CSV table of C-alpha atoms and ligand atoms in Angstrom, one decimal:
chain,number,residue,atom,x,y,z
A,296,MET,CA,0.0,0.0,0.0
A,297,ALA,CA,1.2,3.5,-0.8
A,298,ARG,CA,2.1,5.5,2.3
A,299,VAL,CA,1.1,9.1,2.3
A,300,GLU,CA,4.1,11.4,3.1
A,301,PRO,CA,3.4,14.3,5.5
A,302,GLU,CA,3.7,17.0,2.9
A,303,GLN,CA,1.0,15.3,0.8
A,304,ASN,CA,-1.1,14.5,3.8
A,305,SER,CA,-4.5,15.8,3.0
A,306,ILE,CA,-5.6,16.5,6.6
A,307,PHE,CA,-2.7,18.9,7.2
A,308,ALA,CA,-3.2,20.4,3.7
A,309,THR,CA,-6.8,21.2,4.5
A,310,GLU,CA,-5.8,22.9,7.7
A,311,MET,CA,-3.4,25.0,5.7
A,312,GLY,CA,-6.2,25.9,3.3
A,313,GLU,CA,-4.9,23.8,0.5
A,314,LYS,CA,-6.0,20.7,-1.5
A,315,ASN,CA,-8.0,18.0,0.3
A,316,THR,CA,-7.9,15.0,-2.1
A,317,LEU,CA,-8.8,12.3,0.4
A,318,LEU,CA,-11.9,11.3,-1.6
A,319,LEU,CA,-10.1,10.9,-4.8
A,320,GLN,CA,-7.3,9.0,-3.2
A,321,ALA,CA,-9.7,6.6,-1.4
A,322,LEU,CA,-11.7,6.0,-4.6
A,323,ALA,CA,-8.4,5.2,-6.3
A,324,GLY,CA,-7.9,2.5,-3.7
A,325,GLU,CA,-5.0,4.4,-2.1
A,326,MET,CA,-4.3,4.2,1.7
A,327,THR,CA,-5.1,7.6,3.3
A,328,PRO,CA,-4.4,8.8,6.9
A,329,ARG,CA,-8.1,8.6,7.6
A,330,PRO,CA,-11.1,7.8,5.4
A,331,PRO,CA,-12.9,10.7,3.6
A,332,VAL,CA,-16.4,11.7,4.8
A,333,TRP,CA,-19.3,13.3,3.0
A,334,VAL,CA,-23.0,13.0,3.6
A,335,MET,CA,-25.7,12.1,1.1
A,336,ARG,CA,-28.1,15.0,0.7
A,337,GLN,CA,-25.7,17.3,2.6
A,338,ALA,CA,-26.6,20.3,0.5
A,339,GLY,CA,-30.1,21.5,1.4
A,340,ARG,CA,-32.4,19.8,3.8
A,341,ILE,CA,-30.7,20.3,7.2
A,342,LEU,CA,-28.9,23.7,7.0
A,343,PRO,CA,-30.7,26.9,8.2
A,344,GLU,CA,-28.4,28.7,5.8
A,345,TYR,CA,-29.9,26.7,2.9
A,346,ARG,CA,-33.5,27.5,4.1
A,347,ALA,CA,-32.6,31.2,4.2
A,348,VAL,CA,-31.5,31.1,0.5
A,349,ARG,CA,-34.5,29.0,-0.4
A,350,SER,CA,-37.1,31.2,1.3
A,351,ARG,CA,-36.1,34.2,-0.9
A,352,LEU,CA,-37.0,32.2,-4.1
A,353,SER,CA,-40.1,31.2,-5.9
A,354,GLY,CA,-39.2,27.5,-5.4
A,355,PHE,CA,-36.8,24.7,-5.6
A,356,LYS,CA,-36.5,24.8,-9.4
A,357,GLU,CA,-35.3,28.4,-9.3
A,358,LEU,CA,-32.5,27.3,-7.0
A,359,VAL,CA,-31.6,24.3,-9.2
A,360,GLU,CA,-31.7,26.4,-12.4
A,361,THR,CA,-29.7,29.4,-11.2
A,362,PRO,CA,-26.0,28.5,-11.3
A,363,GLU,CA,-24.9,31.2,-8.8
A,364,LEU,CA,-27.4,30.0,-6.2
A,365,ALA,CA,-26.8,26.3,-6.9
A,366,CYS,CA,-23.1,27.0,-6.4
A,367,GLU,CA,-23.7,28.9,-3.2
A,368,VAL,CA,-25.7,26.1,-1.5
A,369,THR,CA,-23.2,23.5,-2.8
A,370,LEU,CA,-20.5,25.2,-0.9
A,371,GLN,CA,-22.5,25.6,2.3
A,372,PRO,CA,-21.8,22.1,3.7
A,373,VAL,CA,-18.1,22.4,2.9
A,374,ASP,CA,-17.9,25.6,4.9
A,375,LEU,CA,-20.4,24.8,7.6
A,376,LEU,CA,-20.1,21.0,8.1
A,377,GLY,CA,-16.5,20.4,7.1
A,378,VAL,CA,-17.1,17.6,4.7
A,379,ASP,CA,-14.3,16.2,2.5
A,380,ALA,CA,-16.3,16.6,-0.8
A,381,ALA,CA,-18.9,18.9,-2.3
A,382,ILE,CA,-21.9,17.4,-4.2
A,383,LEU,CA,-23.4,19.7,-6.8
A,384,PHE,CA,-26.8,21.0,-5.7
A,385,SER,CA,-29.3,19.7,-8.3
A,386,ASP,CA,-31.7,16.8,-8.6
A,387,ILE,CA,-32.0,13.5,-10.3
A,388,LEU,CA,-35.3,14.6,-11.9
A,389,VAL,CA,-33.6,17.1,-14.2
A,390,VAL,CA,-32.9,14.2,-16.6
A,391,PRO,CA,-36.5,13.2,-17.3
A,392,GLU,CA,-37.3,16.9,-17.8
A,393,ALA,CA,-34.4,17.2,-20.3
A,394,MET,CA,-35.9,14.3,-22.2
A,395,GLY,CA,-39.3,16.1,-22.5
A,396,LEU,CA,-41.1,15.2,-19.3
A,397,PRO,CA,-41.1,18.2,-16.9
A,398,TYR,CA,-41.3,17.9,-13.2
A,399,GLU,CA,-42.7,20.1,-10.4
A,400,LEU,CA,-41.8,20.1,-6.8
A,401,ILE,CA,-44.7,20.5,-4.5
A,402,GLU,CA,-43.9,21.8,-1.0
A,403,LYS,CA,-44.3,19.1,1.7
A,404,VAL,CA,-45.5,16.6,-1.0
A,405,GLY,CA,-42.5,16.0,-3.2
A,406,PRO,CA,-41.9,15.6,-6.9
A,407,ARG,CA,-44.8,15.4,-9.4
A,408,PHE,CA,-44.8,14.8,-13.1
A,409,PRO,CA,-48.0,16.3,-14.7
A,410,GLU,CA,-47.5,13.9,-17.7
A,411,THR,CA,-46.3,10.4,-17.4
A,412,ILE,CA,-45.3,7.5,-19.7
A,413,GLY,CA,-48.1,4.9,-20.0
A,414,SER,CA,-47.9,3.7,-23.6
A,415,ALA,CA,-45.7,3.5,-26.6
A,416,ALA,CA,-47.4,6.6,-28.0
A,417,ASP,CA,-46.2,8.6,-25.0
A,418,LEU,CA,-42.6,7.8,-25.9
A,419,LYS,CA,-43.0,10.1,-28.9
A,420,ARG,CA,-42.9,13.0,-26.4
A,421,LEU,CA,-39.4,12.2,-25.5
A,422,HIS,CA,-36.2,13.2,-27.3
A,423,PRO,CA,-32.5,12.5,-26.9
A,424,VAL,CA,-30.6,14.7,-24.4
A,425,GLU,CA,-28.0,17.2,-25.6
A,426,PRO,CA,-26.5,18.1,-22.2
A,427,GLU,CA,-25.0,21.5,-23.2
A,428,GLU,CA,-28.5,22.4,-24.6
A,429,HIS,CA,-31.0,20.8,-22.3
A,430,LEU,CA,-29.0,20.8,-19.1
A,431,LYS,CA,-26.8,23.8,-19.5
A,432,TYR,CA,-27.8,25.3,-16.2
A,433,VAL,CA,-26.4,22.2,-14.4
A,434,LEU,CA,-23.2,22.3,-16.3
A,435,ASP,CA,-22.8,26.0,-15.7
A,436,ALA,CA,-23.3,25.4,-12.0
A,437,MET,CA,-20.7,22.7,-12.1
A,438,ARG,CA,-18.1,24.9,-13.8
A,439,MET,CA,-18.8,27.8,-11.5
A,440,THR,CA,-18.6,25.6,-8.4
A,441,ARG,CA,-15.4,23.9,-9.5
A,442,ARG,CA,-13.9,27.3,-9.9
A,443,ALA,CA,-15.3,28.6,-6.5
A,444,LEU,CA,-14.0,25.5,-4.7
A,445,ASP,CA,-10.5,26.3,-5.9
A,446,GLU,CA,-9.5,22.7,-5.3
A,447,ARG,CA,-10.3,22.8,-1.5
A,448,VAL,CA,-12.3,19.5,-1.8
A,449,PRO,CA,-13.3,17.4,-4.8
A,450,LEU,CA,-16.6,18.1,-6.6
A,451,ILE,CA,-19.1,15.2,-7.0
A,452,GLY,CA,-21.6,15.0,-9.9
A,453,PHE,CA,-24.5,12.6,-9.9
A,454,ALA,CA,-27.5,11.2,-11.7
A,455,GLY,CA,-30.3,8.8,-11.0
A,456,ALA,CA,-29.9,5.2,-12.2
A,457,PRO,CA,-32.2,4.3,-15.1
A,458,TRP,CA,-34.6,2.2,-13.1
A,459,THR,CA,-35.0,4.9,-10.4
A,460,ILE,CA,-35.7,7.6,-13.1
A,461,PHE,CA,-38.1,5.2,-14.9
A,462,CYS,CA,-40.0,4.8,-11.6
A,463,TYR,CA,-40.8,8.6,-11.5
A,464,MET,CA,-41.6,8.8,-15.3
A,465,ILE,CA,-44.2,6.0,-15.0
A,466,GLU,CA,-45.7,6.8,-11.6
A,467,GLY,CA,-45.6,10.6,-11.8
A,468,GLY,CA,-44.4,11.0,-8.3
A,469,GLY,CA,-43.1,9.1,-5.2
A,470,SER,CA,-44.5,5.7,-4.3
A,471,LYS,CA,-44.1,3.1,-1.6
A,472,GLU,CA,-44.4,0.1,-3.8
A,473,TRP,CA,-43.7,1.4,-7.3
A,474,SER,CA,-46.3,-1.1,-8.4
A,475,ARG,CA,-47.2,0.8,-11.7
A,476,ALA,CA,-43.5,0.8,-12.7
A,477,ARG,CA,-43.1,-2.8,-11.8
A,478,ARG,CA,-46.3,-3.7,-13.6
A,479,MET,CA,-44.9,-2.1,-16.8
A,480,LEU,CA,-41.8,-4.3,-16.5
A,481,ARG,CA,-44.1,-7.4,-16.4
A,482,SER,CA,-46.9,-6.4,-18.8
A,483,GLU,CA,-44.9,-4.4,-21.4
A,484,PRO,CA,-41.3,-5.5,-21.3
A,485,ALA,CA,-40.5,-4.1,-24.8
A,486,LEU,CA,-41.8,-0.6,-23.9
A,487,ALA,CA,-40.0,-0.8,-20.6
A,488,GLU,CA,-36.7,-1.7,-22.2
A,489,ASP,CA,-37.1,1.1,-24.8
A,490,LEU,CA,-37.7,3.7,-22.1
A,491,LEU,CA,-34.9,2.4,-19.9
A,492,ASP,CA,-32.5,2.5,-22.8
A,493,ARG,CA,-33.4,6.1,-23.6
A,494,ILE,CA,-32.8,7.1,-20.0
A,495,THR,CA,-29.5,5.2,-20.1
A,496,GLU,CA,-28.3,7.1,-23.2
A,497,ALA,CA,-29.3,10.4,-21.7
A,498,THR,CA,-27.5,9.5,-18.4
A,499,ILE,CA,-24.3,8.5,-20.2
A,500,ALA,CA,-24.2,11.8,-22.1
A,501,TYR,CA,-25.1,13.8,-19.0
A,502,LEU,CA,-22.5,12.2,-16.7
A,503,ASN,CA,-19.8,12.6,-19.4
A,504,ALA,CA,-20.8,16.3,-19.8
A,505,GLN,CA,-20.5,16.7,-16.0
A,506,VAL,CA,-17.0,15.4,-16.0
A,507,GLU,CA,-16.2,17.7,-18.9
A,508,ALA,CA,-17.6,20.6,-16.8
A,509,GLY,CA,-15.5,19.7,-13.8
A,510,ALA,CA,-17.0,16.8,-11.8
A,511,GLN,CA,-14.1,14.9,-10.2
A,512,ALA,CA,-16.2,11.9,-9.0
A,513,LEU,CA,-19.7,10.7,-9.8
A,514,GLN,CA,-22.5,8.9,-8.0
A,515,LEU,CA,-25.3,7.0,-9.5
A,516,PHE,CA,-28.3,6.8,-7.2
A,517,ASP,CA,-30.5,3.7,-7.7
A,518,SER,CA,-32.7,4.7,-4.8
A,519,TRP,CA,-35.5,2.3,-5.6
A,520,ALA,CA,-33.4,-0.7,-6.6
A,521,GLY,CA,-34.9,-2.4,-3.5
A,522,ALA,CA,-38.3,-2.6,-5.2
A,523,LEU,CA,-37.0,-5.2,-7.7
A,524,ASP,CA,-36.7,-9.0,-7.2
A,525,ALA,CA,-33.5,-10.7,-8.4
A,526,THR,CA,-34.9,-11.5,-11.9
A,527,LEU,CA,-36.2,-8.0,-12.6
A,528,PHE,CA,-33.0,-6.4,-11.2
A,529,GLU,CA,-30.9,-8.7,-13.4
A,530,ARG,CA,-32.8,-7.9,-16.5
A,531,TYR,CA,-33.8,-4.3,-16.2
A,532,SER,CA,-31.4,-2.5,-13.8
A,533,LEU,CA,-28.0,-4.2,-13.8
A,534,PRO,CA,-27.2,-4.2,-17.5
A,535,ARG,CA,-27.9,-0.4,-17.7
A,536,LEU,CA,-25.7,0.3,-14.6
A,537,ARG,CA,-23.0,-1.7,-16.4
A,538,ARG,CA,-23.4,0.3,-19.6
A,539,ILE,CA,-23.1,3.5,-17.7
A,540,CYS,CA,-20.0,2.3,-15.8
A,541,GLU,CA,-18.4,1.3,-19.2
A,542,GLU,CA,-19.3,4.4,-21.1
A,543,VAL,CA,-18.7,7.2,-18.6
A,544,LYS,CA,-15.1,8.2,-18.6
A,545,GLY,CA,-12.7,10.4,-16.8
A,546,ALA,CA,-13.9,10.2,-13.1
A,547,PRO,CA,-14.4,7.5,-10.6
A,548,LEU,CA,-17.9,6.2,-10.2
A,549,ILE,CA,-19.8,5.2,-7.0
A,550,VAL,CA,-22.9,3.1,-7.6
A,551,PHE,CA,-25.4,3.2,-4.8
A,552,ALA,CA,-28.3,0.7,-5.1
A,553,LYS,CA,-30.4,1.3,-2.1
A,554,GLY,CA,-32.1,-1.7,-0.6
A,555,ALA,CA,-30.2,-4.1,-2.9
A,556,GLY,CA,-27.4,-5.1,-0.5
A,557,TRP,CA,-28.6,-8.7,-0.9
A,558,GLN,CA,-27.6,-8.3,-4.6
A,559,LEU,CA,-24.0,-7.2,-3.8
A,560,ASP,CA,-22.3,-10.2,-5.5
A,561,ARG,CA,-24.1,-9.1,-8.7
A,562,LEU,CA,-23.3,-5.4,-8.1
A,563,ALA,CA,-19.6,-6.4,-7.5
A,564,THR,CA,-19.4,-7.4,-11.2
A,565,LEU,CA,-19.8,-3.7,-12.2
A,566,PRO,CA,-16.6,-2.0,-13.4
A,567,CYS,CA,-17.0,1.0,-11.1
A,568,GLN,CA,-14.6,2.1,-8.3
A,569,ALA,CA,-17.0,2.1,-5.4
A,570,LEU,CA,-20.3,0.6,-4.2
A,571,GLY,CA,-22.6,2.4,-1.7
A,572,ILE,CA,-24.2,0.3,1.0
A,573,ASP,CA,-27.2,1.1,3.2
A,574,TRP,CA,-27.4,0.2,6.9
A,575,HIS,CA,-29.2,-3.1,6.3
A,576,THR,CA,-26.1,-4.5,4.8
A,577,PRO,CA,-23.6,-5.9,7.4
A,578,VAL,CA,-20.1,-4.5,6.6
A,579,ALA,CA,-18.3,-7.8,7.0
A,580,GLU,CA,-20.7,-9.4,4.5
A,581,ALA,CA,-20.3,-6.5,2.1
A,582,ARG,CA,-16.5,-6.9,2.2
A,583,ARG,CA,-16.8,-10.6,1.5
A,584,ARG,CA,-19.2,-10.2,-1.4
A,585,ALA,CA,-17.5,-7.1,-3.0
A,586,PRO,CA,-13.9,-7.6,-2.1
A,587,GLU,CA,-12.4,-5.5,-4.9
A,588,HIS,CA,-14.5,-2.4,-4.6
A,589,VAL,CA,-14.1,0.6,-2.3
A,590,LEU,CA,-17.2,0.7,-0.1
A,591,GLN,CA,-19.2,3.8,0.8
A,592,GLY,CA,-21.6,4.1,3.8
A,593,ASN,CA,-23.3,3.1,5.9
A,594,LEU,CA,-24.4,4.6,9.2
A,595,ASP,CA,-28.2,4.5,9.7
A,596,PRO,CA,-29.2,8.2,9.3
A,597,SER,CA,-31.5,7.8,12.4
A,598,THR,CA,-28.4,7.3,14.5
A,599,LEU,CA,-28.0,11.1,14.2
A,600,TYR,CA,-31.2,11.6,16.3
A,601,GLY,CA,-29.2,10.3,19.3
A,602,THR,CA,-27.0,12.2,21.7
A,603,GLU,CA,-23.6,13.5,20.6
A,604,THR,CA,-22.0,10.7,22.7
A,605,GLU,CA,-24.1,8.1,21.0
A,606,VAL,CA,-23.3,9.5,17.5
A,607,ARG,CA,-19.6,9.4,18.2
A,608,ALA,CA,-19.7,5.9,19.6
A,609,ALA,CA,-21.8,4.6,16.6
A,610,THR,CA,-19.3,6.3,14.2
A,611,GLN,CA,-16.4,4.6,16.0
A,612,ARG,CA,-18.1,1.2,15.7
A,613,MET,CA,-18.7,1.7,12.0
A,614,LEU,CA,-15.1,2.8,11.4
A,615,LYS,CA,-13.9,-0.3,13.2
A,616,ASP,CA,-16.3,-2.6,11.2
A,617,PHE,CA,-14.9,-1.2,7.9
A,618,GLY,CA,-11.3,-1.4,9.0
A,619,ARG,CA,-8.5,0.7,7.4
A,620,GLY,CA,-8.7,1.5,3.7
A,621,LYS,CA,-11.2,1.1,0.8
A,622,HIS,CA,-13.8,3.1,2.7
A,623,VAL,CA,-15.6,6.4,2.0
A,624,VAL,CA,-17.6,7.3,5.1
A,625,ASN,CA,-21.2,8.3,4.6
A,626,LEU,CA,-24.6,7.6,5.9
A,627,GLY,CA,-26.6,4.6,4.6
A,628,HIS,CA,-29.0,7.0,2.8
A,629,GLY,CA,-29.6,10.7,2.7
A,630,VAL,CA,-29.6,12.7,5.9
A,631,TYR,CA,-33.1,13.4,7.2
A,632,PRO,CA,-34.4,17.0,7.0
A,633,ASP,CA,-35.1,17.2,10.8
A,634,ILE,CA,-31.7,16.1,11.9
A,635,ASP,CA,-29.7,18.6,14.0
A,636,PRO,CA,-26.7,19.8,12.0
A,637,ASP,CA,-24.6,19.6,15.2
A,638,ARG,CA,-25.1,15.8,15.2
A,639,VAL,CA,-23.9,15.7,11.6
A,640,ARG,CA,-20.8,17.8,12.7
A,641,ALA,CA,-20.2,15.3,15.5
A,642,PHE,CA,-20.3,12.4,13.0
A,643,ILE,CA,-17.8,14.2,10.7
A,644,ASP,CA,-15.6,15.3,13.5
A,645,GLU,CA,-15.3,11.7,14.8
A,646,VAL,CA,-14.2,10.5,11.4
A,647,LYS,CA,-11.6,13.3,11.3
A,648,ARG,CA,-10.3,12.4,14.7
A,649,SER,CA,-9.7,8.8,13.6
A,650,GLY,CA,-6.7,10.2,11.6
A,651,ASP,CA,-5.0,11.8,14.6
B,280,CP3,O1,-27.6,17.4,-0.7
B,280,CP3,C1,-27.6,17.0,-1.8
B,280,CP3,O2,-27.0,15.9,-2.1
B,280,CP3,C2,-28.1,18.0,-2.8
B,280,CP3,C3,-28.5,17.5,-4.1
B,280,CP3,C4,-29.6,16.5,-4.2
B,280,CP3,C5,-31.0,16.8,-4.1
B,280,CP3,N1,-31.7,15.6,-4.5
B,280,CP3,C6,-31.6,18.0,-3.7
B,280,CP3,C7,-33.1,18.1,-3.3
B,280,CP3,C8,-29.5,15.2,-4.6
B,280,CP3,C9,-28.2,14.3,-4.7
B,280,CP3,C10,-30.8,14.6,-4.8
B,280,CP3,C11,-31.0,13.3,-5.3
B,280,CP3,C12,-32.4,12.7,-5.3
B,280,CP3,N2,-33.5,13.4,-5.6
B,280,CP3,C13,-32.7,11.4,-5.1
B,280,CP3,C14,-31.7,10.3,-4.9
B,280,CP3,C15,-31.2,10.3,-3.5
B,280,CP3,C16,-32.1,9.6,-2.5
B,280,CP3,O3,-32.4,10.3,-1.5
B,280,CP3,O4,-32.4,8.5,-2.7
B,280,CP3,C17,-34.1,11.2,-5.3
B,280,CP3,C18,-34.9,10.0,-5.2
B,280,CP3,C19,-34.6,12.5,-5.6
B,280,CP3,C20,-36.0,12.9,-5.9
B,280,CP3,C21,-36.5,14.0,-5.0
B,280,CP3,N3,-36.2,15.3,-5.1
B,280,CP3,C22,-37.4,13.8,-3.9
B,280,CP3,C23,-38.1,12.5,-3.5
B,280,CP3,C24,-37.6,15.1,-3.4
B,280,CP3,C25,-38.6,15.5,-2.3
B,280,CP3,C26,-38.0,15.8,-1.0
B,280,CP3,C27,-36.6,15.5,-0.6
B,280,CP3,O5,-36.0,16.3,0.1
B,280,CP3,O6,-36.2,14.4,-0.8
B,280,CP3,C28,-36.8,16.0,-4.1
B,280,CP3,C29,-36.6,17.5,-3.9
B,280,CP3,C30,-35.3,17.9,-3.4
B,280,CP3,N4,-34.1,17.5,-4.0
B,280,CP3,C31,-35.0,18.7,-2.3
B,280,CP3,C32,-33.6,18.9,-2.2
B,280,CP3,C33,-32.8,19.7,-1.3
B,280,CP3,C34,-36.0,19.4,-1.3
B,280,CP3,C35,-36.4,20.7,-2.0
B,280,CP3,C36,-36.7,21.8,-1.1
B,280,CP3,O7,-37.9,21.9,-0.7
B,280,CP3,O8,-35.9,22.7,-0.9
């Protein structure tokens, strides 16, 4: 294993206001003085400073579509929480919109698509995505944020996985069971494959454009992978994840298939650098089933409802379970909106102290 010499040591470098490349080193499989830490959904949700920006605007979409504002809230968790990476403030739903299916975000309800895909005729509404045309606001925000970060921490880009985006395009909003989307896989497999392939094409173009615009690492969120059984996952989700891994170039990729820890031996066949795991997946089992990959996760976000002492103890236990190396510290899913930012700070601080 490569030893990090003091002058390259990213912890000291950060303190001196220089480059913190811990995430990129860890994703490259290098040994680091401590694991990097960032938090899924760190931008937005929990920070009062985010809500202050948000309250001045007409809505969420104005924030996502205005690069200066998206840049500002992307930097907030770097400054206010001390995370080792920034993730661009945006949403996975910008991709279906770029394909021709606009979304709305309804306060306290969630995303809604006024039009959905229900038949082959509906596919005619969709078109291929030209990222610099249809998603220019995201790429502008990426360029601006990369410049504003000035190499302090790496910048993560992201997209939803085809199956997860498909879910929203079919259902028109959130769902517990995703039964309409799963019915489509069973009753109209050709239509389902067609739509999933179109999403895959758009996602490949989009992620490559994000790298071009400055993303230094990428995450693919398959948030609803857990709704699929082994046969459906194998046919509809996994081959598209594989295509994205193969065709997106220039930055390490983290694949996070939430609720699909029991599929880790299949996920471990993907040519990506890292796999995200949720808190249902025992770390030792994940290591056994995906021995080559860097693993990201996996503290239960509800741990952060505990006392500071409990948060620190649980973080220590998790670090011990993962052992040294090949670990990017994160929660097992996005941080919940009502979690106290001080508990998130305790979680991050405990990881940082592990390098002392
Ligand atoms: O902190 C970050 O990582 C910021 C960027 C980000 C957002 N959404 C901002 C957002 C990211 C990475 C996402 C990903 C996302 N969006 C996923 C995958 C991750 C996961 O949690 O599984 C999914 C499924 C979505 C779809 C989505 N967008 C939902 C279900 C909602 C409703 C409420 C919520 O907070 O989840 C959104 C809206 C949304 N996206 C908000 C934010 C900050 C809330 C908007 C607001 O009212 O300000």
